[in-house]
Amino acid sequence: MSASSPSPEPVFDGAGEQLPGPRELAGVIRGVGIHAEFQPIIDLARASVVGYEALARFEGPVRSPLPWFEAAKVHGRLDELEAAALRCALDAHAILPTNTFLTVNIGPAAIDAPAVREVWRDFPSLGGVVVELTEHERVESYEALEPVLTRLRAAGALLAIDDAGAGYAGLQHVLTLRPDVIKLDRALVEGLDRDEAKRALVEMVGTLAGRLDAWLLAEGIETGEELDVLVGLGVPLAQGYFLGRPGPAFPAMDTDAATRIISQVKRQDDHGLRLLLEHVPVSRDYDGAVAALADERVDVVVLLDDWQRPVGTLDVDGIVHAVRDSGLKVNVDTPATDAVQRAIVRSSSHRFAPLVCIDDAGRYVGVVRMERLVEHLTRPDSRS
Ligand code: G
Ligand code: MN
C-alpha cells in the first residue's frame, strides 16, 4: 500500500499483525489472489487416499487464511469471502482424481447467505462433495439450517461436522445434524498415544459415529505414534501433516506413513502366538520340575524365577535348555511367521524345542510347540 493513498486506518489482529485492507479484500472476493490447496484424506484400513480437503490459500504478503477471514469480518464481508473460497474449492470438483471425494468448508452463518447461495446455484450437482460445517461462532440452533442442508443433500452432498470436540462443535450438534462424517478436532488427536483419557474419548466418539452410521475422520495427525493409535482403534479416516501436507496439485500420501499403516494393520491381523499357546507345568526349582515330569502326559516343564520369568525348560530326557541366548524365549505378540523363522535358526540341539512365550513384562505366559506353529502356518486359511 503506498503512503500517499487515502486508505483507511490499518486494522490489526489480536497478535498485532496487520490485517489485509478493504482493497485487497475486494480483490480476493472477486477471485484475485485466492486459490485452493488440497490435503489428502486417508483410508486407514487400506493406506490409500480417498479424498481431499480444499483449503483456502492467499497470495501476497498475508498468506495465512486467518487474517483474511478476520479482516472480512471487520469489514462486514465475511459471507462474500466465504463464497469466494467455496467457489475456488468447488472449481476443483471437475478435476478431482478418480475415486476421491472433495471436502469444502463453510460456516453455518454463511451457508445460506446470498453470496454463497449464488455459488451453490453454479454447482448444482454435488455428488462426491462433503460439506464441512465449520463453526467459529456459537450456533444456538441448527433448525434454521434445515432447508439449506436438505437442498445440499438433495444435490448429492454429504455433510461433515468440522472440529468436533473443540470449541462449539460439541456432541449436541452431532446429534441434531446427523452428519455423514465427524471430523475429530486436532486437539483430541494431539498426543493421544500418551493420554489414556484422550484415547477413551476418541473410542467413544467412534462408537457414537458407528451408531449414527457416520464416518469418523481424525484431523491433524502429526506423529507416527498418533497414527498407530488411531489405526489400532479402527478409526476409518485420517488427515494431517504426517499423512500428507496440503498442496496445489492433489498430493499423494506420504510413503513412510503408508508403509507404517500397512505394517500396523498386518500386525493386527496376526494374532501373534496367543491362539497357539499351550500351558505346561511350571516349577521354581529343578526337583519340582523332575517331579512334574513323573506324570507321563507331561513332556516338558518350564523353570521360572521368583518374578515369573522363564529361565529354562526341562524335557523328558532330563535335558535342561537354558532360556538365555538359546532362542527359546519369544514375545507372545510376535507374528507366527517371524517366530518360526527365528526358531529354525536355533542350534540343532534345541531347534525343535517349544518356544517359551513371555508378555511385555517378560513374564511366562505359555509355550508354543513347533509342530503346532508349522501346522498353523501351513493351513490354507491361516493368514486370514
Ligand atoms: O478447521 P479446519 O480443520 O478446516 O482447519 C484446517 C487447517 O489445519 C488448514 O489450514 C490446514 O493447513 C491445517 N492442518 C492440516 N493438517 C494439520 C496438522 O497435521 N497439524 C496442524 N497443526 N494443522 C494442520
Ligand atoms: Mn475443515
PDB file of N, CA and C and ligand atoms in Angstrom, residues 53 105 132 162 183 219, ligand 2:
ATOM      1  N   GLU A  53      -9.318 -32.436   1.275  1.00  0.00           N
ATOM      2  CA  GLU A  53      -9.961 -31.239   1.815  1.00  0.00           C
ATOM      3  C   GLU A  53      -9.413 -30.034   1.072  1.00  0.00           C
ATOM      4  N   ASN A 105     -15.178 -26.254   3.053  1.00  0.00           N
ATOM      5  CA  ASN A 105     -15.527 -25.661   4.351  1.00  0.00           C
ATOM      6  C   ASN A 105     -16.518 -24.511   4.186  1.00  0.00           C
ATOM      7  N   GLU A 132     -18.224 -29.409   4.861  1.00  0.00           N
ATOM      8  CA  GLU A 132     -17.796 -29.354   6.269  1.00  0.00           C
ATOM      9  C   GLU A 132     -18.362 -28.112   6.914  1.00  0.00           C
ATOM     10  N   ASP A 162     -17.134 -30.200  11.298  1.00  0.00           N
ATOM     11  CA  ASP A 162     -15.699 -29.924  11.393  1.00  0.00           C
ATOM     12  C   ASP A 162     -15.321 -29.677  12.856  1.00  0.00           C
ATOM     13  N   LYS A 183     -15.575 -34.948  11.873  1.00  0.00           N
ATOM     14  CA  LYS A 183     -14.142 -34.634  11.855  1.00  0.00           C
ATOM     15  C   LYS A 183     -13.684 -34.314  13.269  1.00  0.00           C
ATOM     16  N   GLU A 219      -8.400 -35.569  12.525  1.00  0.00           N
ATOM     17  CA  GLU A 219      -7.630 -34.494  11.886  1.00  0.00           C
ATOM     18  C   GLU A 219      -6.318 -34.223  12.604  1.00  0.00           C
TER      19      GLU A 219
HETATM   20 MN    MN B   2     -12.055 -28.328   7.710  1.00  0.00          MN
END
